[in-house]
Short mmCIF file of C-alpha atoms and ligand atoms in Angstrom, two decimals:
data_model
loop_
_atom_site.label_atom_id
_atom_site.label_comp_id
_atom_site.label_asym_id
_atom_site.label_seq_id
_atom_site.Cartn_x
_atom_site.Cartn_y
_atom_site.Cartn_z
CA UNK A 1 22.10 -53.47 76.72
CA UNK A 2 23.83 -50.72 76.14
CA UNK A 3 25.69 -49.76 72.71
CA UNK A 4 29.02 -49.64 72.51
CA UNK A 5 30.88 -47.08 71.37
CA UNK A 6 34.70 -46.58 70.71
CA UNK A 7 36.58 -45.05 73.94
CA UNK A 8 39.91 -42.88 72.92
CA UNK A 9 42.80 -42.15 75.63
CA UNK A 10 42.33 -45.32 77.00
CA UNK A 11 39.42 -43.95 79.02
CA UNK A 12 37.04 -46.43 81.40
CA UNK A 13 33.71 -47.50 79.38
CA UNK A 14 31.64 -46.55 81.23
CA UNK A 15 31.28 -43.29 82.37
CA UNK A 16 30.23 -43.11 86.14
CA UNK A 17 30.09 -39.94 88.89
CA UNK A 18 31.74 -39.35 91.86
CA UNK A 19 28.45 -40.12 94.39
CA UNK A 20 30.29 -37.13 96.78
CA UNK A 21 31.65 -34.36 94.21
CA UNK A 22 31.06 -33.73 90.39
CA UNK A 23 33.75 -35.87 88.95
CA UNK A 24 33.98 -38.44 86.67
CA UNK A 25 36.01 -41.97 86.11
CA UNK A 26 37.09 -40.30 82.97
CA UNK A 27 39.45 -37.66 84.62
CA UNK A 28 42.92 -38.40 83.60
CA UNK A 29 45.78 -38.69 86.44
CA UNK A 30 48.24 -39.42 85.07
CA UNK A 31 51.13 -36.57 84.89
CA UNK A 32 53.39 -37.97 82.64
CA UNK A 33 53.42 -35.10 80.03
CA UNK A 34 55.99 -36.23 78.26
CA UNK A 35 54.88 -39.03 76.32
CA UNK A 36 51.40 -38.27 76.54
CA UNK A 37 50.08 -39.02 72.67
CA UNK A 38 46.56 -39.83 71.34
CA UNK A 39 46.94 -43.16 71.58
CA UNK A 40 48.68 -43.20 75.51
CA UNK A 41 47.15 -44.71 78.05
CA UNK A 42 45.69 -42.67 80.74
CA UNK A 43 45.75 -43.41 84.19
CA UNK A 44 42.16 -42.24 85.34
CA UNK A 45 40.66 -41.80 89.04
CA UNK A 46 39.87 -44.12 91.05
CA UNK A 47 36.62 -45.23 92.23
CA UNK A 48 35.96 -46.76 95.37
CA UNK A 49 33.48 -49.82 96.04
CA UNK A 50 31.60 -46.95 97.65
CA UNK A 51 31.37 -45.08 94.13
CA UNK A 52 33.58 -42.41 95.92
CA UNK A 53 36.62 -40.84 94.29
CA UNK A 54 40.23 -40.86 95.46
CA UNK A 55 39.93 -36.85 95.73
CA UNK A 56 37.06 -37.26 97.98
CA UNK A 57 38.98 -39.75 100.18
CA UNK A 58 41.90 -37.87 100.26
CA UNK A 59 39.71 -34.53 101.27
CA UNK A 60 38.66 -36.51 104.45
CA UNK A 61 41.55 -37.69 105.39
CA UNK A 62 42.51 -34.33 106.22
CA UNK A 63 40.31 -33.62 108.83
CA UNK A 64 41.89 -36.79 110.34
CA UNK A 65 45.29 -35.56 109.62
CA UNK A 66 47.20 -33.81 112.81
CA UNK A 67 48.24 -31.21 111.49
CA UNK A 68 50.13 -30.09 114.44
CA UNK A 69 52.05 -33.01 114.52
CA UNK A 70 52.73 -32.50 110.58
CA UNK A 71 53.92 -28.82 110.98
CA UNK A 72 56.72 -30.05 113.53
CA UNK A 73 57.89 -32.50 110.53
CA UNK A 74 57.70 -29.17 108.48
CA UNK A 75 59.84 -27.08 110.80
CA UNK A 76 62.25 -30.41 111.53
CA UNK A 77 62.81 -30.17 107.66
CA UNK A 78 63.09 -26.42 107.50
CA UNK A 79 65.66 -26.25 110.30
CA UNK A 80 67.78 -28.75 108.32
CA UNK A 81 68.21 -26.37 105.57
CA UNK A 82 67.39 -22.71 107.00
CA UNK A 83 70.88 -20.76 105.78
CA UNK A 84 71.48 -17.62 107.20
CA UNK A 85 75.28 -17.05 105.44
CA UNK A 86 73.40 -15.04 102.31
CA UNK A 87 72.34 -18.11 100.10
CA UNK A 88 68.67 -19.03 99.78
CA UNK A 89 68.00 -21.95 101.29
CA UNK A 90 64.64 -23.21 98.92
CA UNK A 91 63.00 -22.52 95.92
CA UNK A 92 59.32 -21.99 95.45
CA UNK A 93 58.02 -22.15 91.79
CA UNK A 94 54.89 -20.42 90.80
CA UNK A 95 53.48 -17.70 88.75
CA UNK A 96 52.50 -15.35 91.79
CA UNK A 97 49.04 -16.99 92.03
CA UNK A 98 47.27 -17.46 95.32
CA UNK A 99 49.28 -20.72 96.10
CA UNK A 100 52.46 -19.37 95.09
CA UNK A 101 52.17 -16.45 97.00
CA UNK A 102 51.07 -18.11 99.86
CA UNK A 103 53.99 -20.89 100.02
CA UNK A 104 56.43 -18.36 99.78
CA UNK A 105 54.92 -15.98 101.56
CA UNK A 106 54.36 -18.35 104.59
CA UNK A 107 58.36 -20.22 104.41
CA UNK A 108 59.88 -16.34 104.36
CA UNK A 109 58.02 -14.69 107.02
CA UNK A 110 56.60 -17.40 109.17
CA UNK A 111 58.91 -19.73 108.98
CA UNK A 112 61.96 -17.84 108.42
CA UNK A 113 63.57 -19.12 105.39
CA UNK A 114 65.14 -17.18 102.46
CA UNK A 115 63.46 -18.51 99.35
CA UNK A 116 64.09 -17.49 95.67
CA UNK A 117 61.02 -17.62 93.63
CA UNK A 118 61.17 -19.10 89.83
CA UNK A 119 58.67 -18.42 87.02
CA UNK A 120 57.79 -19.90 83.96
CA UNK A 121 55.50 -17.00 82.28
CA UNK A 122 52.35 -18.36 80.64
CA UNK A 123 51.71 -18.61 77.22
CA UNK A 124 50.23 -14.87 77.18
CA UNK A 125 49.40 -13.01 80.52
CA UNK A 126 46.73 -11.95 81.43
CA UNK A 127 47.18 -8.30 82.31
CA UNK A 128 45.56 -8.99 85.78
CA UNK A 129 48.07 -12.27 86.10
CA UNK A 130 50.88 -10.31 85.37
CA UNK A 131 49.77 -7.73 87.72
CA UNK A 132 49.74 -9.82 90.88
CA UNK A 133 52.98 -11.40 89.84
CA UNK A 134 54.62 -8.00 89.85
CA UNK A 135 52.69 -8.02 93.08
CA UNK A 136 53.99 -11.13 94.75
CA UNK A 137 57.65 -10.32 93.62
CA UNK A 138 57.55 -6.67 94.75
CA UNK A 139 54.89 -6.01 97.32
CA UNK A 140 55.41 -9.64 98.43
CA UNK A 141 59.28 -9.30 98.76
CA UNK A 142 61.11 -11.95 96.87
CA UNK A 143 63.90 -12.12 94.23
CA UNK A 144 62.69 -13.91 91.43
CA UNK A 145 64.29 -15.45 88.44
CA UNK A 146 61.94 -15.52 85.35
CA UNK A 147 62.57 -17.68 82.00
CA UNK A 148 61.61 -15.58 78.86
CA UNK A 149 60.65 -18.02 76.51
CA UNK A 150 61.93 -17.94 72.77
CA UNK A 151 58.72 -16.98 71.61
CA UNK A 152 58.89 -18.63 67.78
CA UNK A 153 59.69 -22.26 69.35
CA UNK A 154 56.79 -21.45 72.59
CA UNK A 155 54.83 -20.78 69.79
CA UNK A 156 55.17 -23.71 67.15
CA UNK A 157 55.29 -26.47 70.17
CA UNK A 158 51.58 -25.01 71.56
CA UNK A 159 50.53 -25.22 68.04
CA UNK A 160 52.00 -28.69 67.46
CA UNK A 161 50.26 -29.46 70.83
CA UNK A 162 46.97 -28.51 69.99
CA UNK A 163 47.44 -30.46 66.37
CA UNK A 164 48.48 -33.21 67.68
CA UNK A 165 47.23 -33.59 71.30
CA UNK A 166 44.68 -31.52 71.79
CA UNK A 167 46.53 -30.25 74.42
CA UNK A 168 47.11 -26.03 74.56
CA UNK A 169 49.10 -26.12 77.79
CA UNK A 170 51.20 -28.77 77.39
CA UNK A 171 54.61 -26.46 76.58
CA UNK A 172 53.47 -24.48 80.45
CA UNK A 173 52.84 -27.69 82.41
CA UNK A 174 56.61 -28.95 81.13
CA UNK A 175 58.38 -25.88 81.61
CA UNK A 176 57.07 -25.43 84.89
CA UNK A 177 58.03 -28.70 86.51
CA UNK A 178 61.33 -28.11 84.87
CA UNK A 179 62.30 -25.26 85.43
CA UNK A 180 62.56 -25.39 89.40
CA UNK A 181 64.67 -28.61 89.16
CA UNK A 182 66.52 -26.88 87.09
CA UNK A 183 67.68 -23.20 88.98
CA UNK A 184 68.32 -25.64 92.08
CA UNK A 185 70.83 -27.38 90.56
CA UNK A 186 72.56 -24.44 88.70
CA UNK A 187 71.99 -22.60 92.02
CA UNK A 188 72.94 -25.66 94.61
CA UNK A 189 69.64 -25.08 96.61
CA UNK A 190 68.90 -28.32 97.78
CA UNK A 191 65.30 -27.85 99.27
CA UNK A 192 61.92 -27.27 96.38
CA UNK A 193 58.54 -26.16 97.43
CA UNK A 194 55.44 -26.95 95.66
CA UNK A 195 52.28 -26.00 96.79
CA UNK A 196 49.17 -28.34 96.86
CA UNK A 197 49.63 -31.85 96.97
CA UNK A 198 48.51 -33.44 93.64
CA UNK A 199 46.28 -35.84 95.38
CA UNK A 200 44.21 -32.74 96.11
CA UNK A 201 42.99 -33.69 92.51
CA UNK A 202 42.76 -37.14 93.13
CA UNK A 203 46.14 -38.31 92.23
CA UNK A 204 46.66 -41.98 93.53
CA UNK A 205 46.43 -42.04 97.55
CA UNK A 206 49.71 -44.00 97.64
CA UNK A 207 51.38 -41.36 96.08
CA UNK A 208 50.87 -39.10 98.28
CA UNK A 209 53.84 -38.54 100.37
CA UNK A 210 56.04 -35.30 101.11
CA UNK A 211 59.60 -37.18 100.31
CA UNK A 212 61.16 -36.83 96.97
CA UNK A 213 58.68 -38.00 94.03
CA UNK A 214 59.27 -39.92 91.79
CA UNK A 215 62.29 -38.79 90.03
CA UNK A 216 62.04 -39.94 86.55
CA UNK A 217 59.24 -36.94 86.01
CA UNK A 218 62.08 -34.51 86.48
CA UNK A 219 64.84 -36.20 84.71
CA UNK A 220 66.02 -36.95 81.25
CA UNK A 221 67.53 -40.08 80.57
CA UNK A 222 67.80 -40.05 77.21
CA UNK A 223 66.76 -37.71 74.23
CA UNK A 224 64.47 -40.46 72.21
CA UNK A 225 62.37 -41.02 75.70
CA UNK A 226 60.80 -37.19 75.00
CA UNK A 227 57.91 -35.76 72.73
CA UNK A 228 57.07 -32.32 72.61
CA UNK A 229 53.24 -31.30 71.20
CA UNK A 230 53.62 -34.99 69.81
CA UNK A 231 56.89 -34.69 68.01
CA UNK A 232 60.00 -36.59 69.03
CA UNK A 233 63.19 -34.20 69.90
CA UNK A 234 64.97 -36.04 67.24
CA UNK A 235 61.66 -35.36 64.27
CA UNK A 236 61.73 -31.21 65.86
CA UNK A 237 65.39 -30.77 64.87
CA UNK A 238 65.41 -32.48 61.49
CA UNK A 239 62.12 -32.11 60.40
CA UNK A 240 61.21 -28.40 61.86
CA UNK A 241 64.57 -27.18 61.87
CA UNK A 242 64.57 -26.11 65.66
CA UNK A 243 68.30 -25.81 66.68
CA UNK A 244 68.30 -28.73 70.03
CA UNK A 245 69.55 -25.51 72.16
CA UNK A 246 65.97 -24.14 71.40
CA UNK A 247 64.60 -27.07 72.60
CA UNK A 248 66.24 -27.27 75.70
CA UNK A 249 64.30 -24.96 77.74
CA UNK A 250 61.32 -27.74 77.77
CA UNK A 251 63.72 -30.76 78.72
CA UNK A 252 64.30 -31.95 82.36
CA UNK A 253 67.37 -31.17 84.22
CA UNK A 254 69.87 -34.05 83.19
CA UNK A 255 69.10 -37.15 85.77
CA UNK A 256 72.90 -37.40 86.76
CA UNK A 257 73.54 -33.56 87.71
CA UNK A 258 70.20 -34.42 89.73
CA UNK A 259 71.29 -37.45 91.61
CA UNK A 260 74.50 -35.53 91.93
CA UNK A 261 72.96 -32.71 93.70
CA UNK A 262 70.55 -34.28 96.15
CA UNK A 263 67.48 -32.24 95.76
CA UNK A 264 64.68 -32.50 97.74
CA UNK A 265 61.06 -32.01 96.79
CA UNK A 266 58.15 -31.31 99.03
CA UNK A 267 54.65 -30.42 98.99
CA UNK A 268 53.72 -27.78 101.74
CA UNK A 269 50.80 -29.00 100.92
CA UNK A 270 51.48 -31.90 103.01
CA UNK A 271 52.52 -29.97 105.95
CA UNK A 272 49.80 -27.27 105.85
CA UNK A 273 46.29 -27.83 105.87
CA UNK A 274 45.74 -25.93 102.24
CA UNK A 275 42.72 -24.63 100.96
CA UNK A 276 42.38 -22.07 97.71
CA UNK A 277 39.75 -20.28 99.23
CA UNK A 278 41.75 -19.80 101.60
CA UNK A 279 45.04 -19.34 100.11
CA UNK A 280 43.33 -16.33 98.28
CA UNK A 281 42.30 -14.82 101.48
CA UNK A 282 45.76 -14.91 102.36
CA UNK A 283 47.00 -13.42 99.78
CA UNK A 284 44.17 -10.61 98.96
CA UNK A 285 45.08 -10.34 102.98
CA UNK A 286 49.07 -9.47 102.58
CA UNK A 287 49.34 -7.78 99.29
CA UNK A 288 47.45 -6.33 96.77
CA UNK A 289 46.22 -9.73 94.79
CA UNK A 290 43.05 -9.28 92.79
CA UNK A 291 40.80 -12.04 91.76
CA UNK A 292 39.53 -11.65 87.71
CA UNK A 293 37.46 -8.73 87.14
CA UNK A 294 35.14 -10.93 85.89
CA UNK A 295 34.01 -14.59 85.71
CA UNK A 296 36.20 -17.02 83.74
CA UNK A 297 34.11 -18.64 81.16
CA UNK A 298 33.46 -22.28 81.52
CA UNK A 299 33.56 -21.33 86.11
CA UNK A 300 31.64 -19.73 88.37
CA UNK A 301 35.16 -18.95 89.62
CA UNK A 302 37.25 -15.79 89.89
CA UNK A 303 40.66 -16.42 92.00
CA UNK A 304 41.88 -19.86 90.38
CA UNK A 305 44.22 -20.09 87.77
CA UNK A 306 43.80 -16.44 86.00
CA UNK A 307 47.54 -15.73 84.53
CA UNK A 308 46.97 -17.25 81.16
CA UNK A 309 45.44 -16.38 78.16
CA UNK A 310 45.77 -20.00 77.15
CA UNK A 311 44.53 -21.43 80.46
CA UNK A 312 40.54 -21.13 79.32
CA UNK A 313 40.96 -22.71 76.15
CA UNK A 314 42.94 -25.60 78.16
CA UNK A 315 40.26 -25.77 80.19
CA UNK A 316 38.00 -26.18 77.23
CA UNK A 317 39.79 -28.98 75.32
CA UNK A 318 39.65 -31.08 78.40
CA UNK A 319 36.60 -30.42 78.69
CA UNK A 320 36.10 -32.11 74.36
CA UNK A 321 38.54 -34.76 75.56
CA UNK A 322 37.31 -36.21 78.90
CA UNK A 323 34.23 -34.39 78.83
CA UNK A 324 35.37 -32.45 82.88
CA UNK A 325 34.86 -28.78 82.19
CA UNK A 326 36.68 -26.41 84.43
CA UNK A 327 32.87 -25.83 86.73
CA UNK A 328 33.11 -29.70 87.05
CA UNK A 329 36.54 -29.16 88.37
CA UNK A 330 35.92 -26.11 90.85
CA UNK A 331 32.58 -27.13 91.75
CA UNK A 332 34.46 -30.66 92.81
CA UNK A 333 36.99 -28.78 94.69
CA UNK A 334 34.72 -26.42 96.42
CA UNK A 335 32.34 -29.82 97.30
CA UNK A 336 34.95 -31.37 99.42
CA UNK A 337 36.52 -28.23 100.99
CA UNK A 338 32.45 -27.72 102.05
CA UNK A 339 32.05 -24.21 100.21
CA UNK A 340 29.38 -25.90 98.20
CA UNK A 341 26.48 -29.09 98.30
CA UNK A 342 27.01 -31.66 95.74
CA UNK A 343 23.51 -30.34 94.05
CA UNK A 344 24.59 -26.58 93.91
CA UNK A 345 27.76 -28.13 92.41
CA UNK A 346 25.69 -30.44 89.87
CA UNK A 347 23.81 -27.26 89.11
CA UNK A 348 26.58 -24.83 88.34
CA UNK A 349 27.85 -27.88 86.51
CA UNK A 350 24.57 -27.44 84.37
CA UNK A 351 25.05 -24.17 83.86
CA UNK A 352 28.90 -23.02 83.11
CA UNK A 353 30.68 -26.48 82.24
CA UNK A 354 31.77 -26.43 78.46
CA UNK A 355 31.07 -22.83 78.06
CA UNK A 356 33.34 -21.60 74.95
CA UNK A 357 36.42 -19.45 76.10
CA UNK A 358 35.43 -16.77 73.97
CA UNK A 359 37.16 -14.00 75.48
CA UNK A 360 40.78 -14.46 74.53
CA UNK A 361 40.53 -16.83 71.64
CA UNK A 362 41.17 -14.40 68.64
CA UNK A 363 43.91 -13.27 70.22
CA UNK A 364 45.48 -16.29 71.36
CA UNK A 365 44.67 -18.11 67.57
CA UNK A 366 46.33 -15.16 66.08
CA UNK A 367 49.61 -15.86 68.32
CA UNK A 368 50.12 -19.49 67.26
CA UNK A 369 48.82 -19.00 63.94
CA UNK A 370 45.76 -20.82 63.51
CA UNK A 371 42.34 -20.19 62.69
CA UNK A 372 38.85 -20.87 64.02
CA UNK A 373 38.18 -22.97 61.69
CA UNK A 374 40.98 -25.26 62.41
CA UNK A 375 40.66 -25.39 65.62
CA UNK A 376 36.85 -26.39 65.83
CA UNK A 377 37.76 -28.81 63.21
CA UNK A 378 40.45 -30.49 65.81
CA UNK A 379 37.25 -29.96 68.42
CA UNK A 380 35.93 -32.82 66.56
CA UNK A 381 38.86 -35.19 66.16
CA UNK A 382 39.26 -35.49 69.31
CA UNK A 383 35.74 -35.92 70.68
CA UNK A 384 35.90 -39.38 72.14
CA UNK A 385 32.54 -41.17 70.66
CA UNK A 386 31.90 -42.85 74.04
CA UNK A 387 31.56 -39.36 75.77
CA UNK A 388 30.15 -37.50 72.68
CA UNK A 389 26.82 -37.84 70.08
CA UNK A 390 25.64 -35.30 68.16
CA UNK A 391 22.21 -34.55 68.22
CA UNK A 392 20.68 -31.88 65.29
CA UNK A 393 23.84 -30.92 64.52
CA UNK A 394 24.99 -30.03 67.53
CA UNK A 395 27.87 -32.21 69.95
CA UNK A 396 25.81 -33.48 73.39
CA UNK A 397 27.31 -35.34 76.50
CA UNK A 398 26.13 -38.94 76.44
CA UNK A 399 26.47 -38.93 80.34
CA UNK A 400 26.20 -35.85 82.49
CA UNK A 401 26.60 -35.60 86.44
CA UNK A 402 22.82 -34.15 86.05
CA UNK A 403 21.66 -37.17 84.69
CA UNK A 404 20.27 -35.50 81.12
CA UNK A 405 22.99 -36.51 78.50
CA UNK A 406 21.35 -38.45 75.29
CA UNK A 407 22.07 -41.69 76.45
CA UNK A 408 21.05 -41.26 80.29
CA UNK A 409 17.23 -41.14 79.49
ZN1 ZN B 501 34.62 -37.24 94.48
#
């Protein structure tokens, strides 16, 4: 009989694996950033009576997917809104990443449509990030409309985030789902792009279609619905003495001027058969994009999500929280897309999951003002004790995909 220990986030008991990729039932789903707090419960993938994950199900559906067939609903949608009087016709949001370039890359010059791209800068570039997003915007050929951040309030929410939630990223993941919304209405461009479809990370199945999502992620009913790094709105402006036009930047676009304006948001995703690998070919292929000099701590991986200082140390309280480092991500992704066995995934797994970010994290403490110390002490807090024992002094895995955490002997 096994001990029980406490679970935090609402996590499943029992940890299990993925019997196709690396994953766990402990990886969260659910995107709802907003009110995400310690105590939230977490939506977490799904599991099949097969011991399969939703990712994993999703991944073969593809092959069965006719794509052919799903490209002709693509250019059906495109000719609905291709412009050619001198307005842009659709917006694609990204950084200037692989994907990013790729989906706009692919609507301008494939498909003929006259995007504008919109960027929510990271935390703190990386000066190989902010290379290929000069890239994308000049090499690649698109006007681009940037948000410059007021840096004291970027700063105090990521702080408040990491206090509170554990959760470095958390001001980047809002202001980039907002700010798209956002330019379309100001704009009137009806017509968003993302790139991947979230159920490439094992979103719920059922919610993967290409029409509009659900809208309540992008809107803002009311002020007291919204936390930012775990403080209400209402606590930010009395307590920390942000003015509420400071705070704006990080709020949805207003649900009425939404409905109003009839936006539409798609996943090309859904429409193209989309691989990173191979959206990094593509893009190494049409423009000067350059993969990390080096390889991120915590991956084996070079191309994937390289624009942020911040986005290592993300990776690495995710990894304290759920116990899914960024390999066990990756290698996951790479498993399904068949660029890597299941055992050279569990072994990279072995090797690079949970590896500290050292790199950039004197720098990035320094920038939000707070120190090591701090910061491992938070490590701690948030260790769920289901996931985490420590063992001489030093914090071990209970359950690994391997097989050799304490409590799997
Ligand atoms: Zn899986």
């Amino acid at each position: 009989m096994p001990q029980q220990h406490e679970t935090y986030y609402g996590l499943p008991e029992q940890v299990a694996f993925c019997s196709k990729c690396v994953y766990s039932n402990q990886r969260p789903t659910s995107a709802v950033e907003f009110k995400h707090r310690p105590d939230s419960k977490k939506t977490t993938l799904h599991f099949d009576e097969e011991g399969v994950c939703d990712a994993c199900r999703t991944a073969e559906l593809k092959d069965e997917i006719d794509w052919g067939g799903r490209e002709k609903e693509l250019l059906k949608l495109l000719d609905r809104h291709r412009r050619d009087d001198g307005q842009y016709d659709c917006i694609v949001p990204g950084s200037g990443g692989k994907d990013s370039f790729y989906a706009a890359h692919v609507l301008k010059y494939k498909y003929g449509m006259h995007p504008l791209t919109v960027t929510w800068p990271p935390i703190m570039y990386t000066e190989y990030g902010h290379s290929n997003f000069r890239n994308w915007v000049e090499k690649g050929g698109f006007d681009n409309i940037s948000f410059n951040q007021n840096g004291r309030v970027m700063k105090l929410l990521t702080r408040l985030s990491i206090e509170n939630l554990f959760h470095p990223f958390q001001t980047f993941i809002i202001g980039q789902k907002n700010i798209a919304p956002k330019v379309a209405v100001k704009y009137g461009i009806p017509l968003i792009f993302y790139g991947e479809n979230e159920a490439e990370w094992g979103n719920p199945i059922a919610d993967n279609i290409s029409s509009l999502r659900d809208q309540a992620f992008y809107t803002m009913k009311s002020l007291d619905e919204i936390y930012l790094g775990g403080v209400s709105i209402k606590e930010l402006v009395e307590r920390y003495d942000i003015p509420l036009a400071d705070l704006m930047a990080y709020l949805p676009v207003h649900r009425e001027e939404l409905e109003k304006s009839r936006i539409e948001v798609h996943y090309l995703g859904y429409y193209l058969k989309w691989t990173p690998q191979e959206s990094y070919y593509y893009a190494v292929e049409h423009s000067n994009f350059k993969a990390r000099p080096f390889r991120t701590e915590g991956t084996f991986n070079k191309y994937a999500s390289i624009d942020d200082k911040a986005d290592d140390l993300n990776y690495y309280t995710y990894f304290i929280k759920f116990g899914i480092g960024r390999t066990t991500e990756d290698a996951s992704q790479e498993i399904r897309n068949k660029h890597l066995t299941r055992e050279e995934g569990c072994a990279l797994v072995k090797r690079f999951d949970g590896e500290f970010p050292e790199r950039y994290f004197n720098e990035l403490m320094d920038h939000i003002g707070m120190t090591r110390e701090r910061f491992m002490e938070l490590c701690d807090q948030f260790r769920s004790p289901h996931l985490w024992a420590k063992m001489d002094g030093e914090w071990k895995l209970r359950h690994t995909v391997n097989n050799d955490g304490v409590d799997d002997r």
